[in-house]
Amino acid sequence: MAFKNQIQKLLDKAGITINGSNPWDIQVHDERFYGRVIRQGLLGLGESYMDGWWDVPELDQFFYKAIRAQLEGEVQPWWQRMLERSIQRFFNLQSRARAFQVGEQHYDIGNDLYTRMLDSRMVYSCGYWKDAKTLDEAQEAKLDLICRKIGLKDGQRVLDIGCGWGSFAKFAAEMYGAHVVGLTISVEQAKLAQEVCAGLPVEIRVQDYRDLNERFDHIISIGMFEHVGYKNYREYMEMAHRCLAPDGFFLLHTIGGNESGTGADPWTQKYIFPNGMLPSVSQIGRSIEGLFVMEDWHNFGAYYDTTLMAWNENFQAAWPDLEKKYGERFKRMWQYYLLIFAGSFRARADQLWQVVLSPKGVPGGYTSVR
């Protein structure tokens, strides 16, 4: 009972009631839930949901209210925080030897899952919903926005770091006449990307960014920097600098955090993005000093909420066809992942940035594109 009272006291700050009648109120099915969360923090919260110990009718709203009330810092045991910080400080969790782990665990889950969840182009990053009404429109608008921001011209050579299933490469080649080299650390992504881009001036490689040393007119990176790690930000930017033409642009599209950190929460690290972390404004700023001029910084993080909710809607609709292969525990894990991030972006705890960088600065100034 003491653990339950402790949890309810925390939830009161967010207007959430245990077994209440609101769609964001938590419904507890197993009394062991309370002690597990007190002892294990965010990891226990996520794993107990996967185990079916609790539910919420609108999980995204539950997390929006909890994150907006800044409860996450109050449920993480101090010893767990200290252990995580020590590991992240003394070990390079995104080293060359560990670079392919996230590909194997997350991106290689199954192309059938991503085909059903994402838009028709299979873009696995935030859509641009400014004038869009559907997920397909939002993702195509985002790809076009990137091409316009770098001033892409016919015949130019573009490096796509973290190319996914080839969505940008195919779009840029077809719509702008670009020649694209795409890098991925996922074997399954590479196979499908090569099929998608067959017959186009596109080369897809399974390659670590650190091994690259060749010249490109422009460089783009969409949703990959979250896997680089703060110990490697400078090396990443040095690679981009040596590979970019003197008059080219480097567009960095990344989720960002409001504060500088060294890792992700333990549940996300264990089940979704191993070795991942979100950069801050200051961490990106330090990494580009002496290498690039920051020409433009565009935040449209609120659109990630809309994107994630669209992905979840697609995932739920496809689940009857996916259930036999993946199982109920996977479903609970995956919807938890999608909806906790939707709530976090809705609460403005996470951001989505597009940063345009140039090696020496644009004479007369860069014209922002929106």
Coordinates of C-alpha atoms in Angstrom, one line a residue:
M1 CA 0.0 0.0 0.0
A2 CA 2.9 2.4 0.7
F3 CA 4.2 1.9 -2.8
K4 CA 0.8 2.5 -4.3
N5 CA 0.4 5.7 -2.3
Q6 CA 3.8 6.9 -3.4
I7 CA 2.9 6.3 -7.0
Q8 CA -0.4 8.0 -6.7
K9 CA 1.2 11.0 -5.1
L10 CA 3.5 11.4 -8.1
L11 CA 0.6 10.9 -10.6
D12 CA -1.4 13.6 -8.8
K13 CA 1.0 16.2 -10.1
A14 CA 0.0 15.2 -13.6
G15 CA -3.7 14.9 -13.0
I16 CA -3.6 11.1 -13.5
T17 CA -5.6 8.8 -11.2
I18 CA -5.0 5.1 -10.6
N19 CA -8.0 3.2 -11.9
G20 CA -9.8 6.5 -12.8
S21 CA -12.4 7.1 -15.5
N22 CA -10.4 9.5 -17.7
P23 CA -8.8 8.1 -20.9
W24 CA -5.4 9.0 -19.6
D25 CA -5.9 7.3 -16.2
I26 CA -3.8 4.2 -15.5
Q27 CA -5.6 0.9 -15.0
V28 CA -3.5 -1.4 -12.8
H29 CA -4.1 -5.1 -13.2
D30 CA -1.3 -6.4 -11.0
E31 CA -0.5 -5.0 -7.6
R32 CA 3.2 -5.8 -8.0
F33 CA 3.3 -2.9 -10.5
Y34 CA 3.9 -0.3 -7.8
G35 CA 6.9 -1.8 -6.2
R36 CA 8.4 -2.6 -9.6
V37 CA 8.3 1.0 -10.7
I38 CA 9.7 2.2 -7.4
R39 CA 12.6 -0.2 -7.5
Q40 CA 13.3 -0.1 -11.3
G41 CA 12.0 3.3 -12.4
L42 CA 11.4 3.8 -16.1
L43 CA 12.7 0.3 -17.0
G44 CA 10.2 -1.3 -14.6
L45 CA 7.4 1.0 -16.0
G46 CA 8.0 -0.1 -19.5
E47 CA 8.6 -3.8 -18.8
S48 CA 5.5 -4.1 -16.6
Y49 CA 3.4 -2.6 -19.5
M50 CA 4.9 -5.2 -21.8
D51 CA 3.9 -7.9 -19.2
G52 CA 0.3 -6.7 -19.2
W53 CA 0.4 -5.4 -15.6
W54 CA -1.3 -2.1 -16.5
D55 CA -3.0 -0.3 -19.4
V56 CA -4.2 3.2 -20.3
P57 CA -7.0 3.8 -22.9
E58 CA -4.9 6.7 -24.4
L59 CA -1.3 5.9 -23.7
D60 CA 0.0 8.9 -25.6
Q61 CA -2.1 11.3 -23.4
F62 CA -0.9 9.5 -20.2
F63 CA 2.7 10.1 -21.2
Y64 CA 2.0 13.7 -22.4
K65 CA 0.6 14.6 -19.0
A66 CA 3.3 12.7 -17.1
I67 CA 6.2 14.2 -19.1
R68 CA 4.7 17.7 -19.1
A69 CA 4.7 17.4 -15.2
Q70 CA 8.3 16.2 -15.4
L71 CA 7.6 13.0 -13.5
E72 CA 10.3 10.9 -15.3
G73 CA 13.1 12.3 -13.2
E74 CA 11.2 11.4 -10.0
V75 CA 10.7 7.7 -10.8
Q76 CA 14.3 6.8 -11.8
P77 CA 16.2 5.4 -8.8
W78 CA 19.4 7.4 -8.0
W79 CA 21.6 4.3 -8.2
Q80 CA 20.3 3.5 -11.7
R81 CA 21.1 7.1 -12.9
M82 CA 24.6 6.9 -11.4
L83 CA 25.3 3.6 -13.0
E84 CA 24.1 4.7 -16.5
R85 CA 26.1 7.9 -16.3
S86 CA 29.2 6.0 -15.3
I87 CA 28.8 3.6 -18.2
Q88 CA 28.2 6.4 -20.7
R89 CA 31.1 8.4 -19.4
F90 CA 33.7 5.7 -19.4
F91 CA 32.7 3.7 -22.5
N92 CA 32.1 4.7 -26.1
L93 CA 28.7 3.0 -26.6
Q94 CA 28.6 4.1 -30.2
S95 CA 32.1 2.9 -31.1
R96 CA 33.0 1.3 -34.5
A97 CA 32.7 -2.1 -32.9
R98 CA 29.2 -1.4 -31.6
A99 CA 27.9 0.6 -34.6
F100 CA 25.9 -2.2 -36.2
Q101 CA 24.0 -3.2 -33.0
V102 CA 21.1 -0.9 -33.6
G103 CA 20.7 -2.1 -37.1
E104 CA 20.5 -5.7 -36.0
Q105 CA 18.1 -5.1 -33.1
H106 CA 15.9 -2.4 -34.5
Y107 CA 16.1 -1.9 -38.3
D108 CA 16.4 -5.6 -39.1
I109 CA 13.3 -6.5 -37.2
G110 CA 11.4 -7.1 -40.4
N111 CA 10.7 -5.1 -43.6
D112 CA 7.1 -6.4 -43.4
L113 CA 6.5 -4.4 -40.2
Y114 CA 8.0 -1.2 -41.6
T115 CA 6.2 -1.5 -44.9
R116 CA 2.9 -1.6 -43.2
M117 CA 3.6 1.1 -40.6
L118 CA 5.3 3.7 -42.7
D119 CA 4.2 5.8 -45.7
S120 CA 4.4 4.5 -49.3
R121 CA 8.0 5.7 -49.6
M122 CA 9.0 4.1 -46.2
V123 CA 10.4 7.3 -44.6
Y124 CA 11.2 6.5 -41.0
S125 CA 11.6 10.1 -39.7
C126 CA 9.4 13.1 -38.9
G127 CA 7.0 14.3 -41.7
Y128 CA 6.6 17.9 -42.6
W129 CA 2.9 18.6 -42.0
K130 CA 2.8 22.3 -42.8
D131 CA 0.5 21.9 -45.8
A132 CA 0.0 18.1 -45.7
K133 CA -3.1 16.2 -44.8
T134 CA -1.8 12.6 -45.1
L135 CA 1.3 10.8 -44.0
D136 CA 2.3 10.3 -47.6
E137 CA 2.0 14.0 -48.3
A138 CA 3.9 15.0 -45.1
Q139 CA 6.9 12.7 -46.0
E140 CA 7.1 13.7 -49.6
A141 CA 7.0 17.4 -48.4
K142 CA 9.9 16.7 -46.0
L143 CA 12.0 15.1 -48.7
D144 CA 11.3 18.0 -51.1
L145 CA 12.1 20.5 -48.3
I146 CA 15.5 18.9 -47.8
C147 CA 16.3 19.1 -51.5
R148 CA 15.3 22.7 -51.7
K149 CA 17.2 23.6 -48.5
I150 CA 20.5 22.3 -50.0
G151 CA 19.7 23.8 -53.5
L152 CA 19.9 20.4 -55.1
K153 CA 20.6 20.5 -58.9
D154 CA 20.5 18.0 -61.7
G155 CA 23.7 15.8 -61.8
Q156 CA 25.0 16.7 -58.3
R157 CA 26.4 14.0 -56.1
V158 CA 24.8 13.7 -52.7
L159 CA 25.8 11.6 -49.7
D160 CA 22.9 10.3 -47.6
I161 CA 24.2 9.2 -44.2
G162 CA 21.7 6.7 -42.7
C163 CA 19.7 6.2 -45.9
G164 CA 17.1 3.8 -44.5
W165 CA 15.2 2.0 -47.2
G166 CA 16.3 4.5 -49.9
S167 CA 13.4 6.9 -49.6
F168 CA 15.5 10.1 -50.0
A169 CA 17.8 8.6 -52.5
K170 CA 15.0 7.5 -54.8
F171 CA 13.2 10.9 -54.4
A172 CA 16.3 13.0 -55.1
A173 CA 17.3 10.9 -58.1
E174 CA 13.8 10.9 -59.7
M175 CA 12.7 14.4 -58.9
Y176 CA 16.0 16.3 -59.0
G177 CA 18.3 14.2 -61.1
A178 CA 20.8 13.7 -58.3
H179 CA 23.4 10.9 -58.0
V180 CA 23.1 9.5 -54.5
V181 CA 25.3 7.4 -52.3
G182 CA 23.4 6.0 -49.3
L183 CA 25.0 4.6 -46.2
T184 CA 23.2 2.2 -43.7
I185 CA 24.2 -0.1 -41.0
S186 CA 21.2 -2.4 -41.6
V187 CA 21.6 -5.3 -44.0
E188 CA 17.8 -5.6 -44.3
Q189 CA 17.4 -1.9 -45.1
A190 CA 20.2 -2.1 -47.7
K191 CA 18.5 -5.1 -49.5
L192 CA 15.2 -3.3 -49.9
A193 CA 16.8 0.1 -50.7
Q194 CA 18.7 -1.5 -53.6
E195 CA 15.5 -2.9 -54.9
V196 CA 13.6 0.3 -54.5
C197 CA 16.4 2.3 -56.3
A198 CA 17.2 -0.2 -59.0
G199 CA 17.8 1.5 -62.4
L200 CA 18.5 4.9 -60.8
P201 CA 21.9 6.7 -60.2
V202 CA 21.9 5.4 -56.6
E203 CA 24.5 3.4 -54.7
I204 CA 23.5 1.8 -51.4
R205 CA 26.3 0.7 -49.1
V206 CA 26.4 -1.1 -45.7
Q207 CA 29.1 1.0 -44.3
D208 CA 30.1 2.9 -41.2
Y209 CA 30.3 6.7 -41.7
R210 CA 33.9 6.7 -40.2
D211 CA 35.2 4.8 -43.2
L212 CA 34.2 7.4 -45.8
N213 CA 36.7 9.7 -47.5
E214 CA 35.4 11.0 -50.8
R215 CA 33.9 14.2 -52.2
F216 CA 30.2 15.1 -52.5
D217 CA 28.4 18.2 -53.7
H218 CA 26.0 18.0 -50.7
I219 CA 25.6 15.8 -47.6
I220 CA 22.3 15.0 -45.8
S221 CA 21.6 12.9 -42.8
I222 CA 18.0 12.1 -41.8
G223 CA 17.4 10.6 -38.4
M224 CA 20.8 9.0 -38.0
F225 CA 22.6 11.4 -35.7
E226 CA 20.7 10.0 -32.8
H227 CA 22.9 6.9 -33.1
V228 CA 26.3 8.7 -33.2
G229 CA 26.8 9.4 -29.5
Y230 CA 28.4 12.5 -27.9
K231 CA 31.8 11.0 -27.8
N232 CA 31.8 10.8 -31.6
Y233 CA 30.1 14.0 -32.6
R234 CA 33.3 15.7 -33.5
E235 CA 34.6 12.8 -35.6
Y236 CA 31.2 12.7 -37.4
M237 CA 31.4 16.4 -38.2
E238 CA 35.1 16.1 -39.3
M239 CA 34.0 13.3 -41.7
A240 CA 31.3 15.6 -43.2
H241 CA 33.7 18.5 -43.5
R242 CA 36.4 16.5 -45.4
C243 CA 33.8 14.9 -47.7
L244 CA 31.8 18.1 -48.5
A245 CA 32.6 20.4 -51.5
P246 CA 33.7 23.9 -50.4
D247 CA 30.4 25.4 -51.8
G248 CA 28.1 22.6 -50.7
F249 CA 25.7 22.2 -47.9
F250 CA 25.4 19.7 -45.1
L251 CA 21.8 19.2 -43.8
L252 CA 21.5 17.5 -40.5
H253 CA 17.9 16.3 -39.6
T254 CA 17.9 15.0 -36.0
I255 CA 15.8 14.6 -32.9
G256 CA 17.2 16.8 -30.2
G257 CA 16.9 17.2 -26.4
N258 CA 16.4 20.3 -24.4
E259 CA 19.3 19.5 -22.1
S260 CA 22.8 17.9 -22.8
G261 CA 22.9 14.3 -21.9
T262 CA 25.0 11.2 -22.4
G263 CA 22.4 8.5 -23.2
A264 CA 18.7 7.5 -23.4
D265 CA 16.4 6.1 -20.7
P266 CA 17.1 2.5 -19.8
W267 CA 13.9 1.0 -21.4
T268 CA 14.5 2.7 -24.8
Q269 CA 18.2 1.6 -24.6
K270 CA 17.2 -2.0 -23.9
Y271 CA 14.3 -2.5 -26.2
I272 CA 14.3 0.1 -29.0
F273 CA 17.5 2.0 -29.8
P274 CA 20.5 0.4 -28.1
N275 CA 23.4 2.9 -27.7
G276 CA 21.1 5.8 -28.8
M277 CA 21.1 9.3 -27.4
L278 CA 19.7 12.7 -28.3
P279 CA 22.0 15.7 -29.0
S280 CA 21.5 19.1 -27.5
V281 CA 21.9 22.5 -29.1
S282 CA 25.2 23.0 -27.3
Q283 CA 26.5 19.6 -28.2
I284 CA 25.9 20.2 -31.8
G285 CA 27.3 23.7 -31.6
R286 CA 30.6 22.5 -30.0
S287 CA 30.9 19.7 -32.6
I288 CA 30.9 22.1 -35.6
E289 CA 33.2 24.8 -34.2
G290 CA 35.9 25.6 -36.7
L291 CA 34.4 23.3 -39.3
F292 CA 31.0 24.7 -40.4
V293 CA 29.0 27.9 -40.4
M294 CA 25.5 27.4 -39.1
E295 CA 23.2 28.8 -41.9
D296 CA 19.8 27.8 -40.7
W297 CA 18.2 26.0 -37.7
H298 CA 14.6 24.8 -38.2
N299 CA 12.5 23.2 -35.4
F300 CA 9.4 21.4 -36.3
G301 CA 9.3 18.9 -33.5
A302 CA 5.5 19.3 -33.0
Y303 CA 5.1 17.5 -36.3
Y304 CA 6.6 14.3 -34.8
D305 CA 3.6 13.9 -32.6
T306 CA 1.4 13.8 -35.7
T307 CA 3.8 11.5 -37.5
L308 CA 4.0 9.0 -34.6
M309 CA 0.3 8.9 -34.2
A310 CA -0.1 8.1 -37.9
W311 CA 2.5 5.3 -37.6
N312 CA 0.6 3.9 -34.6
E313 CA -2.6 4.0 -36.5
N314 CA -1.0 2.1 -39.4
F315 CA 0.6 -0.4 -37.0
Q316 CA -2.7 -1.1 -35.2
A317 CA -4.5 -1.6 -38.6
A318 CA -1.8 -4.0 -39.8
W319 CA -1.6 -6.0 -36.6
P320 CA -4.0 -8.8 -37.5
D321 CA -1.6 -9.7 -40.4
L322 CA 1.6 -9.3 -38.2
E323 CA 0.4 -10.9 -35.0
K324 CA 1.3 -14.5 -35.8
K325 CA 5.0 -13.5 -36.5
Y326 CA 5.6 -11.0 -33.8
G327 CA 3.3 -11.9 -30.8
E328 CA 1.4 -9.9 -28.2
R329 CA 4.4 -8.9 -26.1
F330 CA 6.0 -7.3 -29.1
K331 CA 2.8 -5.4 -29.9
R332 CA 2.7 -4.0 -26.4
M333 CA 6.4 -3.0 -26.6
W334 CA 6.0 -1.4 -30.1
Q335 CA 2.9 0.6 -29.3
Y336 CA 4.5 1.7 -26.0
Y337 CA 7.5 3.0 -28.0
L338 CA 5.4 4.9 -30.5
L339 CA 3.1 6.4 -28.0
I340 CA 5.6 7.4 -25.3
F341 CA 7.5 9.3 -28.0
A342 CA 4.3 10.9 -29.3
G343 CA 3.5 12.1 -25.8
S344 CA 7.1 13.4 -25.3
F345 CA 7.0 15.4 -28.5
R346 CA 3.5 16.7 -27.6
A347 CA 4.9 17.8 -24.2
R348 CA 7.8 19.6 -26.1
A349 CA 10.4 17.5 -24.2
D350 CA 11.9 16.4 -27.5
Q351 CA 12.5 18.4 -30.6
L352 CA 13.1 17.8 -34.3
W353 CA 15.8 20.0 -35.9
Q354 CA 16.9 20.5 -39.5
V355 CA 20.3 22.3 -39.4
V356 CA 21.9 23.6 -42.6
L357 CA 25.6 23.9 -42.4
S358 CA 28.2 25.3 -44.9
P359 CA 32.0 25.0 -44.8
K360 CA 32.8 28.7 -45.1
G361 CA 29.4 30.6 -45.0
V362 CA 27.3 31.6 -48.0
P363 CA 28.4 35.0 -49.5
G364 CA 25.6 37.5 -48.9
G365 CA 23.8 35.1 -46.6
Y366 CA 21.7 31.9 -46.8
T367 CA 18.0 32.3 -47.6
S368 CA 15.9 30.1 -45.3
V369 CA 13.5 27.6 -46.9
R370 CA 10.2 26.6 -45.1

